[in-house]
CSV table of C-alpha atoms and ligand atoms in Angstrom, one decimal:
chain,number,residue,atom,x,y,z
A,1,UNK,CA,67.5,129.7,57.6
A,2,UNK,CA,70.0,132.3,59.3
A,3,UNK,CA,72.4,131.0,56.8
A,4,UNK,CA,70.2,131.5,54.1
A,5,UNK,CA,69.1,135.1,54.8
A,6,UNK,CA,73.2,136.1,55.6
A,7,UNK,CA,73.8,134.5,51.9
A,8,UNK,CA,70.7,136.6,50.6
A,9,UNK,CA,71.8,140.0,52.3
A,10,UNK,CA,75.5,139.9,51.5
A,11,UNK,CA,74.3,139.1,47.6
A,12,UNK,CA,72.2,141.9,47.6
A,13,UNK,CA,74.9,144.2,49.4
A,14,UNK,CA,77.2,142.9,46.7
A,15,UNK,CA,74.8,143.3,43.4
A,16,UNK,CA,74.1,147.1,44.9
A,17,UNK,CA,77.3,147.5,44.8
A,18,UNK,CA,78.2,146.5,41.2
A,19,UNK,CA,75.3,148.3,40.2
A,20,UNK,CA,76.0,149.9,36.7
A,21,UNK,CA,72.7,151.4,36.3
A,22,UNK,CA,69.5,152.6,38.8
A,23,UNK,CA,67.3,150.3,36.8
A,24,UNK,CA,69.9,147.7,38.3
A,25,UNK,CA,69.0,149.1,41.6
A,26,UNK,CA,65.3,148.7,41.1
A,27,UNK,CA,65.8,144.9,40.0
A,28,UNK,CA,67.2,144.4,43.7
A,29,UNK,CA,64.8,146.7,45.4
A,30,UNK,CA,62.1,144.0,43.5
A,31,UNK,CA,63.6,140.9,44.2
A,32,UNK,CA,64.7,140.9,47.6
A,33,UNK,CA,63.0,143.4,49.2
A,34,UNK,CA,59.6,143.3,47.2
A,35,UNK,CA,56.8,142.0,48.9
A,36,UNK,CA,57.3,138.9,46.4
A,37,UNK,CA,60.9,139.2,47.2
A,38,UNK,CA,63.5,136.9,48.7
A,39,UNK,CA,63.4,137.9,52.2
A,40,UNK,CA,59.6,138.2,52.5
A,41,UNK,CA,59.2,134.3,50.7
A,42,UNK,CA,62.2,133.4,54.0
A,43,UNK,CA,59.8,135.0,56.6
A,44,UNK,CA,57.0,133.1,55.6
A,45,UNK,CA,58.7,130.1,56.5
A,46,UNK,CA,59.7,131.5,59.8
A,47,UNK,CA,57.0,129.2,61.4
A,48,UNK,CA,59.1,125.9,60.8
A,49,UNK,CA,61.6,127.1,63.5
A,50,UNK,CA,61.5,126.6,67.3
A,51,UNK,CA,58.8,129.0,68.9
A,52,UNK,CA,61.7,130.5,71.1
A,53,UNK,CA,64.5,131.6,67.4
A,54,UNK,CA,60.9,133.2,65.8
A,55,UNK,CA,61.3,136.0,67.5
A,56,UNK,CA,65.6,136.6,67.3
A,57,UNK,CA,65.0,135.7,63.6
A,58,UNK,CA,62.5,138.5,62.8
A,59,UNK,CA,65.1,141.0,64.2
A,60,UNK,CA,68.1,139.9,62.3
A,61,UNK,CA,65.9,139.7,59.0
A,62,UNK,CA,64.9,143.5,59.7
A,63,UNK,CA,68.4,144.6,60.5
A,64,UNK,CA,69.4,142.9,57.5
A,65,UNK,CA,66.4,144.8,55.4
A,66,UNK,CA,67.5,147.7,56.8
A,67,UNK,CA,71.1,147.4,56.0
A,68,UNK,CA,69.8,146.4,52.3
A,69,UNK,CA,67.6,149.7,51.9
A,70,UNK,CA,70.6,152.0,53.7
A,71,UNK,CA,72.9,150.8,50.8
A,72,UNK,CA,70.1,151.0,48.2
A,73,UNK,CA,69.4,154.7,48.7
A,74,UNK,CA,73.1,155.6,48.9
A,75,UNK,CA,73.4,153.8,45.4
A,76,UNK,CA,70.5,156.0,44.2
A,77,UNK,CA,71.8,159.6,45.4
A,78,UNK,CA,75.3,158.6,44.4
A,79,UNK,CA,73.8,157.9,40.9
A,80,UNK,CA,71.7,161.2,40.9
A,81,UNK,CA,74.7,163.0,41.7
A,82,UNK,CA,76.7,161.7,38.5
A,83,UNK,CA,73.4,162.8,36.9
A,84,UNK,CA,73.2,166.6,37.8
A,85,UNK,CA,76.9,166.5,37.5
A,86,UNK,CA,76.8,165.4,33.4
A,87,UNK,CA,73.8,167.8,33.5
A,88,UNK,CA,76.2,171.2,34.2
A,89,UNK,CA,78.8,169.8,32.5
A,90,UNK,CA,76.6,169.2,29.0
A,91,UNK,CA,77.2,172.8,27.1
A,92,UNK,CA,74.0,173.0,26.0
A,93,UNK,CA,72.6,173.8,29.5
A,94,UNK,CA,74.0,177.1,31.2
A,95,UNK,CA,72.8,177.8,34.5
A,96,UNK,CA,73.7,181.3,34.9
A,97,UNK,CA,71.1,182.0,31.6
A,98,UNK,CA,68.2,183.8,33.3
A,99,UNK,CA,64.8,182.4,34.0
A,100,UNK,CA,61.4,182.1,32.2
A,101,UNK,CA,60.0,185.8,33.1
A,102,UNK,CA,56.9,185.1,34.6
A,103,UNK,CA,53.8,187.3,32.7
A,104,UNK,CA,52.6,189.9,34.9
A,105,UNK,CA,49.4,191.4,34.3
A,106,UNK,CA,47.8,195.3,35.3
A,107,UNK,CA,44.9,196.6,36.4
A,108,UNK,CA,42.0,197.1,34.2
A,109,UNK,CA,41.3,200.7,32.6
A,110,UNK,CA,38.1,200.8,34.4
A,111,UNK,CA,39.2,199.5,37.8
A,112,UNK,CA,42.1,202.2,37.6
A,113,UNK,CA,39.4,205.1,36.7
A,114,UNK,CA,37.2,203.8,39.7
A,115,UNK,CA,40.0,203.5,42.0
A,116,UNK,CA,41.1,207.3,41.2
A,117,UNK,CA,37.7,208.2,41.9
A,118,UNK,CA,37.8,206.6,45.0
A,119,UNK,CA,40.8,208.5,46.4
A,120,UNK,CA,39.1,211.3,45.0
A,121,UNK,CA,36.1,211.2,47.3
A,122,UNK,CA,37.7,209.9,50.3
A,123,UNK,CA,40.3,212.8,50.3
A,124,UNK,CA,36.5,215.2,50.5
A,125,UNK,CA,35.4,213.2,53.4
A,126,UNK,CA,33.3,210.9,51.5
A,127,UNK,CA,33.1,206.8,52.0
A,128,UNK,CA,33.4,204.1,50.2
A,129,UNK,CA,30.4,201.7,50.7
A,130,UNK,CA,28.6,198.8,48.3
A,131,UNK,CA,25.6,197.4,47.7
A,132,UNK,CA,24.5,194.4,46.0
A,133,UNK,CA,24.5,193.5,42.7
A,134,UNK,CA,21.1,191.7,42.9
A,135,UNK,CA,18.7,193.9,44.3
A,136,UNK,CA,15.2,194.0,45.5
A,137,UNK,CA,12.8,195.2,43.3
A,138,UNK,CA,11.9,197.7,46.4
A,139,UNK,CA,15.4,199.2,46.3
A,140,UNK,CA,15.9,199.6,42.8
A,141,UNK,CA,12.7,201.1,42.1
A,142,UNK,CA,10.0,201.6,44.2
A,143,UNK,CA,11.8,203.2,46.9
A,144,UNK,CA,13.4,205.6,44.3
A,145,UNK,CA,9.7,206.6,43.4
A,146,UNK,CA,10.2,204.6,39.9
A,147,UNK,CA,6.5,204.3,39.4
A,148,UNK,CA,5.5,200.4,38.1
A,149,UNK,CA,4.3,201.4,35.1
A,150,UNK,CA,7.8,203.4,34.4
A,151,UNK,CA,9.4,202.1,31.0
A,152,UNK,CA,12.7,201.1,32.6
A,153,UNK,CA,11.2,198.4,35.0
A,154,UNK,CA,10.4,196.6,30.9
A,155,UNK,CA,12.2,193.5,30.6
A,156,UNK,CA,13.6,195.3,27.6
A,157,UNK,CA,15.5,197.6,30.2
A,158,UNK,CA,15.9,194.8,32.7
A,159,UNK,CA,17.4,191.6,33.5
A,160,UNK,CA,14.6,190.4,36.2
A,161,UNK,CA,15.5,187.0,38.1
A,162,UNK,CA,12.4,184.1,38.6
A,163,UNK,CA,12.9,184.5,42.2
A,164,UNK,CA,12.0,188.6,41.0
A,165,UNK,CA,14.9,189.8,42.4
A,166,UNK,CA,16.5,192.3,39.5
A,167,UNK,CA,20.4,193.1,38.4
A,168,UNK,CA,20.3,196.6,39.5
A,169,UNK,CA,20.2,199.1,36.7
A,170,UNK,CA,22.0,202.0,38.4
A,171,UNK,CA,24.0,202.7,41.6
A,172,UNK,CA,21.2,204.8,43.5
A,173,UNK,CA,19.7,201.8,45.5
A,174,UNK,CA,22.8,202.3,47.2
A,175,UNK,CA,21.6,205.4,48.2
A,176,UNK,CA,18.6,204.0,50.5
A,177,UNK,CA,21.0,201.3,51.7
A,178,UNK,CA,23.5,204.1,52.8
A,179,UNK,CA,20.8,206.2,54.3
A,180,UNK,CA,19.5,203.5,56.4
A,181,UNK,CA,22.6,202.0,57.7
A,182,UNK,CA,23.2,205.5,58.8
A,183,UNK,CA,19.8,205.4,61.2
A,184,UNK,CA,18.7,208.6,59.8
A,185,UNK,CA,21.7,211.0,61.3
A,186,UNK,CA,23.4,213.4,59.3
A,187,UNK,CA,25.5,214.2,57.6
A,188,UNK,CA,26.3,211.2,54.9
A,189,UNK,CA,28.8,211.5,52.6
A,190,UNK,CA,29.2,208.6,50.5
A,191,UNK,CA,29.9,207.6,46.9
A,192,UNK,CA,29.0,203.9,45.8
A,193,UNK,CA,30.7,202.3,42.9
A,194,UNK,CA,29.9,199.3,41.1
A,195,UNK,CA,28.6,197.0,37.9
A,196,UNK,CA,25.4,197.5,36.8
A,197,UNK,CA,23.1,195.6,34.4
A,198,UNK,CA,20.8,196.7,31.4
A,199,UNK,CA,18.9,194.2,29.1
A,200,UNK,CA,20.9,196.0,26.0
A,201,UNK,CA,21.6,195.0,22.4
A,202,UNK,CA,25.5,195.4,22.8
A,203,UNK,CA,26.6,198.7,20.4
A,204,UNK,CA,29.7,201.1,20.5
A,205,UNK,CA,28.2,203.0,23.6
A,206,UNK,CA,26.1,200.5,25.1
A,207,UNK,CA,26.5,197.2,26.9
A,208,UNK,CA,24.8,195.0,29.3
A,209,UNK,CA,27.3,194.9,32.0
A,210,UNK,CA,28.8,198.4,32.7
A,211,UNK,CA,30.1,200.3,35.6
A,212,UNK,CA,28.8,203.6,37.3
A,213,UNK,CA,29.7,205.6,40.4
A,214,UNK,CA,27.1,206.8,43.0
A,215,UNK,CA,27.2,209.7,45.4
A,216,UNK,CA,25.3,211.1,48.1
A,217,UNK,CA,25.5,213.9,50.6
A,218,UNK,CA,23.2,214.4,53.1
A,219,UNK,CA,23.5,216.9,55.7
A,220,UNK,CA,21.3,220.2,57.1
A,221,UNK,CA,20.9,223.1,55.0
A,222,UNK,CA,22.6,221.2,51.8
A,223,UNK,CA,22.3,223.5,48.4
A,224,UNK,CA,22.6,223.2,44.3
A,225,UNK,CA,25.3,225.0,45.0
A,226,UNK,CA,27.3,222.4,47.3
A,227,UNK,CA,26.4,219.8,44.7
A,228,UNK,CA,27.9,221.6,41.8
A,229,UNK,CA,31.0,223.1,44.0
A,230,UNK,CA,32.0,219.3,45.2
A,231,UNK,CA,31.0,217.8,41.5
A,232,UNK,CA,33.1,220.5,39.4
A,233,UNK,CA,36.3,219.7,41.9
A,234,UNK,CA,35.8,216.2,41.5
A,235,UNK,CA,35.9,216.2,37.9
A,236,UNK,CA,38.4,218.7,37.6
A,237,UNK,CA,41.0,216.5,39.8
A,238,UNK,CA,39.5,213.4,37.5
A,239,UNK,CA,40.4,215.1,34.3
A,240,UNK,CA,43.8,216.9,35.6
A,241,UNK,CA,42.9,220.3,34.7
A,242,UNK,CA,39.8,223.1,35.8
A,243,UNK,CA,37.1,222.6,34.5
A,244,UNK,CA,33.5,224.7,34.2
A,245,UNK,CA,30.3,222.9,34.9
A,246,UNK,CA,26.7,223.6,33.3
A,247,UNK,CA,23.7,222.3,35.0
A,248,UNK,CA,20.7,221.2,32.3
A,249,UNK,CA,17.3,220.6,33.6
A,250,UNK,CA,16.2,216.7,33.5
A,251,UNK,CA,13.9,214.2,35.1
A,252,UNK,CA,15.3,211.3,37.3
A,253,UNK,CA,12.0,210.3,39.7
A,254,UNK,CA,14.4,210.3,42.8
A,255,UNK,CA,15.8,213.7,42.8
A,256,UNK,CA,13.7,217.0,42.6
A,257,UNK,CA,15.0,219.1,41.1
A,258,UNK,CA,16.8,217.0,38.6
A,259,UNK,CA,19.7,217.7,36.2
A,260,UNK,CA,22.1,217.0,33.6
A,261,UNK,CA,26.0,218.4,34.3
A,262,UNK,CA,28.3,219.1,31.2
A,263,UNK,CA,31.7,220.3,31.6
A,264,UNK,CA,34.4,221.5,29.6
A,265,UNK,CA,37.7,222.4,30.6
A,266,UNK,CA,37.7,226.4,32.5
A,267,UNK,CA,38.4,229.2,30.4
A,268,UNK,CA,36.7,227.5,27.2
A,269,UNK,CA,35.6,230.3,24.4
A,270,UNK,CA,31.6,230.8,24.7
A,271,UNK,CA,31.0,228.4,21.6
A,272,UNK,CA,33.1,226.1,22.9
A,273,UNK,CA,30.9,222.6,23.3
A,274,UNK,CA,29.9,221.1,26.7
A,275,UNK,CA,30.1,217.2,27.1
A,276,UNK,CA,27.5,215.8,29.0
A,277,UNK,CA,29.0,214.1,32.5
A,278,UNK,CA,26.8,212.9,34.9
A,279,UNK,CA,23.0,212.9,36.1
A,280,UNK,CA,22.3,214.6,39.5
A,281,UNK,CA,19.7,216.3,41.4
A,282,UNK,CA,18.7,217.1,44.7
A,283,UNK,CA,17.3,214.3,46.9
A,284,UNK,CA,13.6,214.0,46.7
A,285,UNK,CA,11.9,214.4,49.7
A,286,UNK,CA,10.0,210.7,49.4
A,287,UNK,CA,13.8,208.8,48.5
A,288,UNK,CA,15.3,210.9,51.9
A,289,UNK,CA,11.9,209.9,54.5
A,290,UNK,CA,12.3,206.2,52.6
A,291,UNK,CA,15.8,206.3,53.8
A,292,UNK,CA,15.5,207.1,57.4
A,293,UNK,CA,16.0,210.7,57.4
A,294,UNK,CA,13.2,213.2,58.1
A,295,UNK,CA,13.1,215.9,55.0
A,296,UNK,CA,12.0,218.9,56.8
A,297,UNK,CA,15.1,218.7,58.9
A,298,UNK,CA,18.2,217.8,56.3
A,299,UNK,CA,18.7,217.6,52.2
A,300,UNK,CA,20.5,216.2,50.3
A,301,UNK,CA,22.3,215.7,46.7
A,302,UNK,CA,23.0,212.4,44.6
A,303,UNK,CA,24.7,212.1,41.7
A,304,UNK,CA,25.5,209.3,38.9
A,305,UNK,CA,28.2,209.0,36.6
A,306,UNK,CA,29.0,206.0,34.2
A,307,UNK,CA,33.0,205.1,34.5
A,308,UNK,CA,33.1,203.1,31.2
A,309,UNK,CA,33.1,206.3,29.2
A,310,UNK,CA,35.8,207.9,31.4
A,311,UNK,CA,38.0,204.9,31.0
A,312,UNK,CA,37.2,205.6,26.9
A,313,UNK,CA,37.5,209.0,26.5
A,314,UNK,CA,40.9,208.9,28.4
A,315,UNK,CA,42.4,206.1,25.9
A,316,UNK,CA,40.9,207.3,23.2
A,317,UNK,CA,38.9,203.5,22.9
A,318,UNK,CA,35.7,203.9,20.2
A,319,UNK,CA,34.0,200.9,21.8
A,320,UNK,CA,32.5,199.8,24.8
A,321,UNK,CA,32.5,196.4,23.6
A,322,UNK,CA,36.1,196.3,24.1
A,323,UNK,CA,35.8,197.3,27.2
A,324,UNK,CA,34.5,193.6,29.0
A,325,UNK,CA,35.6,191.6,25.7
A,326,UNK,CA,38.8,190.2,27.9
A,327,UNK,CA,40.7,190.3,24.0
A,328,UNK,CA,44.2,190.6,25.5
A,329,UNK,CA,45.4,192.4,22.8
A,330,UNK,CA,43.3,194.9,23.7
A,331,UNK,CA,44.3,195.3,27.6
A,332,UNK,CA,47.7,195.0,27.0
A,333,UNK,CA,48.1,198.4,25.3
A,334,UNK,CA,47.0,199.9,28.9
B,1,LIG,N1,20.6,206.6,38.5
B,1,LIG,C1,20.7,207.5,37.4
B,1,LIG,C2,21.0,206.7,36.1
B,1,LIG,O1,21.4,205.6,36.2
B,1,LIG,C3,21.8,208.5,37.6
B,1,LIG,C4,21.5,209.5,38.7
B,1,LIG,C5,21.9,209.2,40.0
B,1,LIG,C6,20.8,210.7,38.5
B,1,LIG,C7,21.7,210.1,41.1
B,1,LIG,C8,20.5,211.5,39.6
B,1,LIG,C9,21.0,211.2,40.8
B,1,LIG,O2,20.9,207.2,35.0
């Protein structure tokens, strides 16, 4: 049997080394190594020797095995190299050409608009907190004195979950979240971006998915006049140039009183028109004791702003459609 397995190993030693091909290579790999192989059909018959030349036997069949496999995987690197070697020398491949350029993508228009508000805020003193996109019916209504019978609670407004959570329909739940986690101390200055939902037939300026900005200062002796001082800064460092503000009576249930700002850039001739920015108001009394605070000691102001129409108007974009569509022909022009 020793005979036998020196016969088998120096063949297979030999065939590696006449190899012309690695498909040779396999064919010994197979038939001598393979577990149907050569040496595996001699160790089955390793039994029919004396108990005591089992044992020497095994070893010298793995040496042997081993000696087989060294020479097999020198074969196959010594063939791979040949390989690469016709591969740089073929002068259709040039290894100095440059790569694939991987595709980068940027920000979106709206992520970039909220971000610059963000640095916006924090350089007044302002945080940056969240709230969740799913909200209580408490927080996004009640709490803001949105009586139940208020149009906006509709399912026409509002996309209202079976378990009768809603998709918040504005930022200002944030609000009562912001004034709670602050345990009722002033000051709080905070703004609160984010998606918000509306049960909408899609149109140019209306979608269901879109994207405000919150704010909120509350603090002792707070004015009109500190709202409209911090909101005509902010907007003049959005829009990169002075601009005058307008305040326009309106109702919002959660800020008393309530209002509508316009702006237009400073210096504008009398007749010059006013575009409407954002909804604000001073903090109602009910919203500021729901949060935590105690309204005969501090005040506040809120504000809300969509970001959508920033992004739109500063890109010139027609359509809020676009805006979410994910069409990248569209976002690559930005
Ligand atoms: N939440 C209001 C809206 O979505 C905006 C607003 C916020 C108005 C804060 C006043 C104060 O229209």
């Amino acid at each position: 049997m020793k005979d036998r397995l020196e016969e088998l190993a120096s063949q297979a030693l030999q065939r590696i080394a006449d190899a012309e091909t690695t498909a040779d290579l396999e064919q010994v790999d197979k038939t001598i190594l393979g577990r149907k192989g050569e040496l595996a059909c001699l160790m089955r018959g390793i039994g029919s020797l004396p108990a005591e030349e089992r044992k020497p036997f095994g070893r010298l069949v793995n040496e042997r095995k081993e000696a087989i496999e060294a020479a097999l995987g020198a074969r196959r690197e010594a063939f791979d190299a040949v390989r690469q070697q016709a591969r740089l020398q073929d002068s259709r491949y040039d290894p100095t050409e440059p790569g694939l350029a991987v595709p980068t993508g940027h920000l979106h228009p709206i992520t970039r608009v909220r971000r610059e508000v963000e640095e916006i805020f924090l350089g007044l003193g302002f945080d940056v907190v969240d709230g969740p996109e799913v909200e209580t019916e408490e927080f996004n209504f009640d709490l803001l004195n949105i009586p139940a019978h208020h149009p906006a609670r509709d399912n026409q407004d509002t996309f209202w979950l079976e378990s009768g959570h809603v998709l918040r329909t504005h930022t200002s739940p944030v609000q009562l979240r912001a004034m709670r986690a602050r345990g009722g101390q002033p000051p709080l200055r905070v703004i609160a971006p984010g998606r918000v939902f509306r049960n909408e037939q899609p149109d140019r300026t209306h979608e269901a998915i879109f994207h405000q900005v919150e704010g909120l200062m509350v603090d002792r002796g707070i004015t009109v006049a500190d709202m409209k001082g911090v909101l005509a800064l902010f907007l003049s460092r959005l829009f990169g140039g002075d601009v005058e503000v307008r305040l326009r009576p309106h109702y919002f249930p959660f800020v008393e009183p309530g209002f509508e700002l316009d702006m237009r850039p400073a210096g504008s001739p009398p007749e010059a028109e006013w575009l409407e920015a954002l909804g604000c108001g001073m903090v109602h009394p009910d919203v500021l004791a729901a949060g935590g605070f105690d309204p005969d000691q501090v005040t506040g102001w809120a504000f809300g702003m969509g970001l959508d129409r920033v992004a739109m108007m500063r890109h010139g974009i027609d359509d809020l459609r676009w805006m979410l569509g994910g069409d990248l022909r569209f976002l690559q022009q930005f």
